[in-house]
Amino acid sequence: IAFMESLDLHGKSYEEASIEVNIFIENNIDSMPIQIVTGNSNQMKKIVYKVLKKHNLKCYPKSDYNLGCLVINYI
């Protein structure tokens, strides 16, 4: 895939991140796959996982050397 819609969570509070991830997924549900940049924060990843579960979506790291970028897709 040459281009994916992307959300970068750097600099966001956990509360902001949760809201923005929800909105981003709802706005791009027909554009899968999409990506969310969490950085190396395990707490940010947990926030993303919680929202993905609600939307019945899955994710995986973009690559072995970029674990802070999650690619989101349907299960």
PDB file of N, CA and C in Angstrom:
ATOM      1  N   ILE A   1       0.857  -1.177   0.000  1.00  0.00           N
ATOM      2  CA  ILE A   1       0.000   0.000   0.000  1.00  0.00           C
ATOM      3  C   ILE A   1       0.904   1.241   0.000  1.00  0.00           C
ATOM      4  N   ALA A   2       0.698   2.079  -0.957  1.00  0.00           N
ATOM      5  CA  ALA A   2       1.560   3.251  -1.121  1.00  0.00           C
ATOM      6  C   ALA A   2       1.249   4.324  -0.080  1.00  0.00           C
ATOM      7  N   PHE A   3      -0.016   4.513   0.230  1.00  0.00           N
ATOM      8  CA  PHE A   3      -0.398   5.574   1.156  1.00  0.00           C
ATOM      9  C   PHE A   3      -1.440   5.059   2.125  1.00  0.00           C
ATOM     10  N   MET A   4      -1.229   5.335   3.404  1.00  0.00           N
ATOM     11  CA  MET A   4      -2.210   4.999   4.429  1.00  0.00           C
ATOM     12  C   MET A   4      -2.524   6.250   5.214  1.00  0.00           C
ATOM     13  N   GLU A   5      -3.793   6.423   5.546  1.00  0.00           N
ATOM     14  CA  GLU A   5      -4.147   7.500   6.471  1.00  0.00           C
ATOM     15  C   GLU A   5      -3.395   7.231   7.773  1.00  0.00           C
ATOM     16  N   SER A   6      -2.940   8.298   8.423  1.00  0.00           N
ATOM     17  CA  SER A   6      -2.097   8.130   9.587  1.00  0.00           C
ATOM     18  C   SER A   6      -2.486   9.109  10.698  1.00  0.00           C
ATOM     19  N   LEU A   7      -2.383   8.623  11.935  1.00  0.00           N
ATOM     20  CA  LEU A   7      -2.602   9.448  13.116  1.00  0.00           C
ATOM     21  C   LEU A   7      -1.351   9.359  13.975  1.00  0.00           C
ATOM     22  N   ASP A   8      -0.773  10.499  14.325  1.00  0.00           N
ATOM     23  CA  ASP A   8       0.419  10.538  15.172  1.00  0.00           C
ATOM     24  C   ASP A   8       0.012  10.993  16.570  1.00  0.00           C
ATOM     25  N   LEU A   9       0.279  10.157  17.574  1.00  0.00           N
ATOM     26  CA  LEU A   9      -0.124  10.455  18.946  1.00  0.00           C
ATOM     27  C   LEU A   9       0.978  11.122  19.766  1.00  0.00           C
ATOM     28  N   HIS A  10       2.124  11.403  19.165  1.00  0.00           N
ATOM     29  CA  HIS A  10       3.199  12.072  19.904  1.00  0.00           C
ATOM     30  C   HIS A  10       2.690  13.394  20.478  1.00  0.00           C
ATOM     31  N   GLY A  11       2.976  13.626  21.745  1.00  0.00           N
ATOM     32  CA  GLY A  11       2.612  14.886  22.392  1.00  0.00           C
ATOM     33  C   GLY A  11       1.184  14.953  22.900  1.00  0.00           C
ATOM     34  N   LYS A  12       0.422  13.891  22.690  1.00  0.00           N
ATOM     35  CA  LYS A  12      -0.978  13.877  23.148  1.00  0.00           C
ATOM     36  C   LYS A  12      -1.054  13.302  24.563  1.00  0.00           C
ATOM     37  N   SER A  13      -2.013  13.785  25.341  1.00  0.00           N
ATOM     38  CA  SER A  13      -2.274  13.166  26.641  1.00  0.00           C
ATOM     39  C   SER A  13      -3.010  11.844  26.379  1.00  0.00           C
ATOM     40  N   TYR A  14      -3.050  10.998  27.394  1.00  0.00           N
ATOM     41  CA  TYR A  14      -3.746   9.713  27.223  1.00  0.00           C
ATOM     42  C   TYR A  14      -5.225   9.929  26.929  1.00  0.00           C
ATOM     43  N   GLU A  15      -5.812  10.914  27.577  1.00  0.00           N
ATOM     44  CA  GLU A  15      -7.228  11.215  27.345  1.00  0.00           C
ATOM     45  C   GLU A  15      -7.444  11.696  25.906  1.00  0.00           C
ATOM     46  N   GLU A  16      -6.585  12.624  25.455  1.00  0.00           N
ATOM     47  CA  GLU A  16      -6.676  13.103  24.067  1.00  0.00           C
ATOM     48  C   GLU A  16      -6.500  11.948  23.095  1.00  0.00           C
ATOM     49  N   ALA A  17      -5.540  11.088  23.376  1.00  0.00           N
ATOM     50  CA  ALA A  17      -5.239   9.970  22.485  1.00  0.00           C
ATOM     51  C   ALA A  17      -6.455   9.065  22.327  1.00  0.00           C
ATOM     52  N   SER A  18      -7.113   8.740  23.430  1.00  0.00           N
ATOM     53  CA  SER A  18      -8.282   7.866  23.373  1.00  0.00           C
ATOM     54  C   SER A  18      -9.377   8.464  22.493  1.00  0.00           C
ATOM     55  N   ILE A  19      -9.639   9.745  22.670  1.00  0.00           N
ATOM     56  CA  ILE A  19     -10.664  10.431  21.873  1.00  0.00           C
ATOM     57  C   ILE A  19     -10.258  10.476  20.403  1.00  0.00           C
ATOM     58  N   GLU A  20      -9.004  10.850  20.141  1.00  0.00           N
ATOM     59  CA  GLU A  20      -8.552  10.989  18.756  1.00  0.00           C
ATOM     60  C   GLU A  20      -8.499   9.660  18.021  1.00  0.00           C
ATOM     61  N   VAL A  21      -8.107   8.593  18.716  1.00  0.00           N
ATOM     62  CA  VAL A  21      -8.082   7.269  18.079  1.00  0.00           C
ATOM     63  C   VAL A  21      -9.494   6.853  17.686  1.00  0.00           C
ATOM     64  N   ASN A  22     -10.459   7.058  18.578  1.00  0.00           N
ATOM     65  CA  ASN A  22     -11.857   6.737  18.267  1.00  0.00           C
ATOM     66  C   ASN A  22     -12.334   7.492  17.027  1.00  0.00           C
ATOM     67  N   ILE A  23     -12.109   8.778  17.003  1.00  0.00           N
ATOM     68  CA  ILE A  23     -12.559   9.602  15.877  1.00  0.00           C
ATOM     69  C   ILE A  23     -11.842   9.198  14.593  1.00  0.00           C
ATOM     70  N   PHE A  24     -10.524   8.987  14.689  1.00  0.00           N
ATOM     71  CA  PHE A  24      -9.730   8.613  13.517  1.00  0.00           C
ATOM     72  C   PHE A  24     -10.229   7.302  12.906  1.00  0.00           C
ATOM     73  N   ILE A  25     -10.496   6.323  13.750  1.00  0.00           N
ATOM     74  CA  ILE A  25     -10.984   5.031  13.243  1.00  0.00           C
ATOM     75  C   ILE A  25     -12.365   5.193  12.619  1.00  0.00           C
ATOM     76  N   GLU A  26     -13.262   5.892  13.282  1.00  0.00           N
ATOM     77  CA  GLU A  26     -14.605   6.079  12.740  1.00  0.00           C
ATOM     78  C   GLU A  26     -14.571   6.824  11.405  1.00  0.00           C
ATOM     79  N   ASN A  27     -13.679   7.807  11.279  1.00  0.00           N
ATOM     80  CA  ASN A  27     -13.587   8.588  10.041  1.00  0.00           C
ATOM     81  C   ASN A  27     -12.912   7.825   8.904  1.00  0.00           C
ATOM     82  N   ASN A  28     -12.142   6.791   9.235  1.00  0.00           N
ATOM     83  CA  ASN A  28     -11.364   6.075   8.215  1.00  0.00           C
ATOM     84  C   ASN A  28     -11.704   4.595   8.127  1.00  0.00           C
ATOM     85  N   ILE A  29     -12.848   4.211   8.657  1.00  0.00           N
ATOM     86  CA  ILE A  29     -13.223   2.798   8.703  1.00  0.00           C
ATOM     87  C   ILE A  29     -13.306   2.187   7.303  1.00  0.00           C
ATOM     88  N   ASP A  30     -13.574   2.996   6.297  1.00  0.00           N
ATOM     89  CA  ASP A  30     -13.661   2.496   4.927  1.00  0.00           C
ATOM     90  C   ASP A  30     -12.344   2.634   4.168  1.00  0.00           C
ATOM     91  N   SER A  31     -11.287   3.045   4.865  1.00  0.00           N
ATOM     92  CA  SER A  31      -9.988   3.266   4.218  1.00  0.00           C
ATOM     93  C   SER A  31      -8.912   2.315   4.718  1.00  0.00           C
ATOM     94  N   MET A  32      -9.309   1.182   5.291  1.00  0.00           N
ATOM     95  CA  MET A  32      -8.336   0.253   5.848  1.00  0.00           C
ATOM     96  C   MET A  32      -7.386  -0.257   4.771  1.00  0.00           C
ATOM     97  N   PRO A  33      -6.122  -0.536   5.094  1.00  0.00           N
ATOM     98  CA  PRO A  33      -5.526  -0.332   6.411  1.00  0.00           C
ATOM     99  C   PRO A  33      -5.146   1.126   6.649  1.00  0.00           C
ATOM    100  N   ILE A  34      -5.050   1.465   7.941  1.00  0.00           N
ATOM    101  CA  ILE A  34      -4.612   2.788   8.367  1.00  0.00           C
ATOM    102  C   ILE A  34      -3.499   2.595   9.387  1.00  0.00           C
ATOM    103  N   GLN A  35      -2.812   3.669   9.755  1.00  0.00           N
ATOM    104  CA  GLN A  35      -1.750   3.501  10.745  1.00  0.00           C
ATOM    105  C   GLN A  35      -1.851   4.534  11.847  1.00  0.00           C
ATOM    106  N   ILE A  36      -1.412   4.112  13.036  1.00  0.00           N
ATOM    107  CA  ILE A  36      -1.384   4.983  14.197  1.00  0.00           C
ATOM    108  C   ILE A  36       0.019   4.930  14.783  1.00  0.00           C
ATOM    109  N   VAL A  37       0.625   6.101  14.920  1.00  0.00           N
ATOM    110  CA  VAL A  37       1.971   6.204  15.485  1.00  0.00           C
ATOM    111  C   VAL A  37       1.828   6.432  16.983  1.00  0.00           C
ATOM    112  N   THR A  38       2.295   5.457  17.764  1.00  0.00           N
ATOM    113  CA  THR A  38       2.210   5.544  19.221  1.00  0.00           C
ATOM    114  C   THR A  38       3.543   5.915  19.848  1.00  0.00           C
ATOM    115  N   GLY A  39       4.621   5.765  19.102  1.00  0.00           N
ATOM    116  CA  GLY A  39       5.935   5.857  19.718  1.00  0.00           C
ATOM    117  C   GLY A  39       6.149   4.609  20.558  1.00  0.00           C
ATOM    118  N   ASN A  40       7.072   4.666  21.496  1.00  0.00           N
ATOM    119  CA  ASN A  40       7.399   3.478  22.289  1.00  0.00           C
ATOM    120  C   ASN A  40       6.597   3.360  23.575  1.00  0.00           C
ATOM    121  N   SER A  41       5.565   4.183  23.731  1.00  0.00           N
ATOM    122  CA  SER A  41       4.777   4.185  24.958  1.00  0.00           C
ATOM    123  C   SER A  41       3.831   2.986  25.015  1.00  0.00           C
ATOM    124  N   ASN A  42       4.054   2.116  25.992  1.00  0.00           N
ATOM    125  CA  ASN A  42       3.159   0.972  26.158  1.00  0.00           C
ATOM    126  C   ASN A  42       1.755   1.420  26.537  1.00  0.00           C
ATOM    127  N   GLN A  43       1.657   2.511  27.298  1.00  0.00           N
ATOM    128  CA  GLN A  43       0.336   3.024  27.683  1.00  0.00           C
ATOM    129  C   GLN A  43      -0.440   3.500  26.457  1.00  0.00           C
ATOM    130  N   MET A  44       0.235   4.173  25.513  1.00  0.00           N
ATOM    131  CA  MET A  44      -0.439   4.604  24.275  1.00  0.00           C
ATOM    132  C   MET A  44      -0.912   3.397  23.487  1.00  0.00           C
ATOM    133  N   LYS A  45      -0.083   2.369  23.420  1.00  0.00           N
ATOM    134  CA  LYS A  45      -0.474   1.158  22.690  1.00  0.00           C
ATOM    135  C   LYS A  45      -1.701   0.525  23.336  1.00  0.00           C
ATOM    136  N   LYS A  46      -1.743   0.487  24.682  1.00  0.00           N
ATOM    137  CA  LYS A  46      -2.902  -0.079  25.381  1.00  0.00           C
ATOM    138  C   LYS A  46      -4.173   0.699  25.053  1.00  0.00           C
ATOM    139  N   ILE A  47      -4.050   2.017  24.959  1.00  0.00           N
ATOM    140  CA  ILE A  47      -5.204   2.854  24.603  1.00  0.00           C
ATOM    141  C   ILE A  47      -5.691   2.482  23.206  1.00  0.00           C
ATOM    142  N   VAL A  48      -4.771   2.345  22.269  1.00  0.00           N
ATOM    143  CA  VAL A  48      -5.137   1.972  20.898  1.00  0.00           C
ATOM    144  C   VAL A  48      -5.787   0.590  20.889  1.00  0.00           C
ATOM    145  N   TYR A  49      -5.192  -0.384  21.595  1.00  0.00           N
ATOM    146  CA  TYR A  49      -5.751  -1.753  21.618  1.00  0.00           C
ATOM    147  C   TYR A  49      -7.187  -1.751  22.137  1.00  0.00           C
ATOM    148  N   LYS A  50      -7.446  -0.950  23.175  1.00  0.00           N
ATOM    149  CA  LYS A  50      -8.788  -0.897  23.762  1.00  0.00           C
ATOM    150  C   LYS A  50      -9.808  -0.392  22.741  1.00  0.00           C
ATOM    151  N   VAL A  51      -9.446   0.655  21.998  1.00  0.00           N
ATOM    152  CA  VAL A  51     -10.345   1.197  20.979  1.00  0.00           C
ATOM    153  C   VAL A  51     -10.522   0.195  19.838  1.00  0.00           C
ATOM    154  N   LEU A  52      -9.445  -0.475  19.441  1.00  0.00           N
ATOM    155  CA  LEU A  52      -9.539  -1.461  18.355  1.00  0.00           C
ATOM    156  C   LEU A  52     -10.484  -2.595  18.725  1.00  0.00           C
ATOM    157  N   LYS A  53     -10.400  -3.029  19.973  1.00  0.00           N
ATOM    158  CA  LYS A  53     -11.275  -4.116  20.424  1.00  0.00           C
ATOM    159  C   LYS A  53     -12.744  -3.711  20.284  1.00  0.00           C
ATOM    160  N   LYS A  54     -13.033  -2.465  20.644  1.00  0.00           N
ATOM    161  CA  LYS A  54     -14.405  -1.950  20.555  1.00  0.00           C
ATOM    162  C   LYS A  54     -14.913  -1.975  19.110  1.00  0.00           C
ATOM    163  N   HIS A  55     -14.012  -1.727  18.168  1.00  0.00           N
ATOM    164  CA  HIS A  55     -14.383  -1.674  16.750  1.00  0.00           C
ATOM    165  C   HIS A  55     -14.136  -3.001  16.027  1.00  0.00           C
ATOM    166  N   ASN A  56     -13.715  -4.032  16.788  1.00  0.00           N
ATOM    167  CA  ASN A  56     -13.448  -5.358  16.227  1.00  0.00           C
ATOM    168  C   ASN A  56     -12.378  -5.304  15.127  1.00  0.00           C
ATOM    169  N   LEU A  57     -11.299  -4.591  15.408  1.00  0.00           N
ATOM    170  CA  LEU A  57     -10.187  -4.450  14.474  1.00  0.00           C
ATOM    171  C   LEU A  57      -8.930  -5.068  15.068  1.00  0.00           C
ATOM    172  N   LYS A  58      -7.934  -5.296  14.227  1.00  0.00           N
ATOM    173  CA  LYS A  58      -6.655  -5.822  14.698  1.00  0.00           C
ATOM    174  C   LYS A  58      -5.543  -4.872  14.282  1.00  0.00           C
ATOM    175  N   CYS A  59      -4.362  -5.079  14.860  1.00  0.00           N
ATOM    176  CA  CYS A  59      -3.213  -4.273  14.465  1.00  0.00           C
ATOM    177  C   CYS A  59      -1.947  -5.098  14.544  1.00  0.00           C
ATOM    178  N   TYR A  60      -0.930  -4.616  13.869  1.00  0.00           N
ATOM    179  CA  TYR A  60       0.396  -5.222  13.931  1.00  0.00           C
ATOM    180  C   TYR A  60       1.424  -4.117  13.708  1.00  0.00           C
ATOM    181  N   PRO A  61       2.644  -4.316  14.208  1.00  0.00           N
ATOM    182  CA  PRO A  61       3.683  -3.297  13.994  1.00  0.00           C
ATOM    183  C   PRO A  61       3.958  -3.118  12.508  1.00  0.00           C
ATOM    184  N   LYS A  62       4.238  -1.891  12.100  1.00  0.00           N
ATOM    185  CA  LYS A  62       4.503  -1.612  10.691  1.00  0.00           C
ATOM    186  C   LYS A  62       5.698  -2.417  10.194  1.00  0.00           C
ATOM    187  N   SER A  63       6.705  -2.589  11.043  1.00  0.00           N
ATOM    188  CA  SER A  63       7.866  -3.395  10.676  1.00  0.00           C
ATOM    189  C   SER A  63       8.590  -3.832  11.938  1.00  0.00           C
ATOM    190  N   ASP A  64       9.549  -4.721  11.787  1.00  0.00           N
ATOM    191  CA  ASP A  64      10.317  -5.197  12.935  1.00  0.00           C
ATOM    192  C   ASP A  64      11.164  -4.096  13.562  1.00  0.00           C
ATOM    193  N   TYR A  65      11.490  -3.078  12.786  1.00  0.00           N
ATOM    194  CA  TYR A  65      12.322  -2.001  13.320  1.00  0.00           C
ATOM    195  C   TYR A  65      11.503  -0.746  13.637  1.00  0.00           C
ATOM    196  N   ASN A  66      10.189  -0.790  13.431  1.00  0.00           N
ATOM    197  CA  ASN A  66       9.329   0.344  13.768  1.00  0.00           C
ATOM    198  C   ASN A  66       8.123  -0.159  14.563  1.00  0.00           C
ATOM    199  N   LEU A  67       8.372  -0.528  15.806  1.00  0.00           N
ATOM    200  CA  LEU A  67       7.319  -1.079  16.655  1.00  0.00           C
ATOM    201  C   LEU A  67       6.379   0.003  17.185  1.00  0.00           C
ATOM    202  N   GLY A  68       6.755   1.260  17.010  1.00  0.00           N
ATOM    203  CA  GLY A  68       5.947   2.371  17.493  1.00  0.00           C
ATOM    204  C   GLY A  68       4.938   2.878  16.474  1.00  0.00           C
ATOM    205  N   CYS A  69       4.784   2.139  15.376  1.00  0.00           N
ATOM    206  CA  CYS A  69       3.782   2.486  14.364  1.00  0.00           C
ATOM    207  C   CYS A  69       2.932   1.250  14.127  1.00  0.00           C
ATOM    208  N   LEU A  70       1.645   1.355  14.435  1.00  0.00           N
ATOM    209  CA  LEU A  70       0.728   0.215  14.327  1.00  0.00           C
ATOM    210  C   LEU A  70      -0.132   0.352  13.075  1.00  0.00           C
ATOM    211  N   VAL A  71      -0.190  -0.728  12.306  1.00  0.00           N
ATOM    212  CA  VAL A  71      -1.061  -0.781  11.134  1.00  0.00           C
ATOM    213  C   VAL A  71      -2.362  -1.428  11.584  1.00  0.00           C
ATOM    214  N   ILE A  72      -3.469  -0.767  11.296  1.00  0.00           N
ATOM    215  CA  ILE A  72      -4.802  -1.201  11.738  1.00  0.00           C
ATOM    216  C   ILE A  72      -5.563  -1.773  10.542  1.00  0.00           C
ATOM    217  N   ASN A  73      -6.229  -2.922  10.757  1.00  0.00           N
ATOM    218  CA  ASN A  73      -7.002  -3.520   9.677  1.00  0.00           C
ATOM    219  C   ASN A  73      -8.149  -4.342  10.275  1.00  0.00           C
ATOM    220  N   TYR A  74      -8.999  -4.814   9.391  1.00  0.00           N
ATOM    221  CA  TYR A  74     -10.093  -5.688   9.836  1.00  0.00           C
ATOM    222  C   TYR A  74      -9.540  -7.008  10.311  1.00  0.00           C
ATOM    223  N   ILE A  75     -10.299  -7.680  11.169  1.00  0.00           N
ATOM    224  CA  ILE A  75      -9.888  -8.993  11.674  1.00  0.00           C
ATOM    225  C   ILE A  75     -10.031 -10.013  10.579  1.00  0.00           C
TER     226      ILE A  75
END
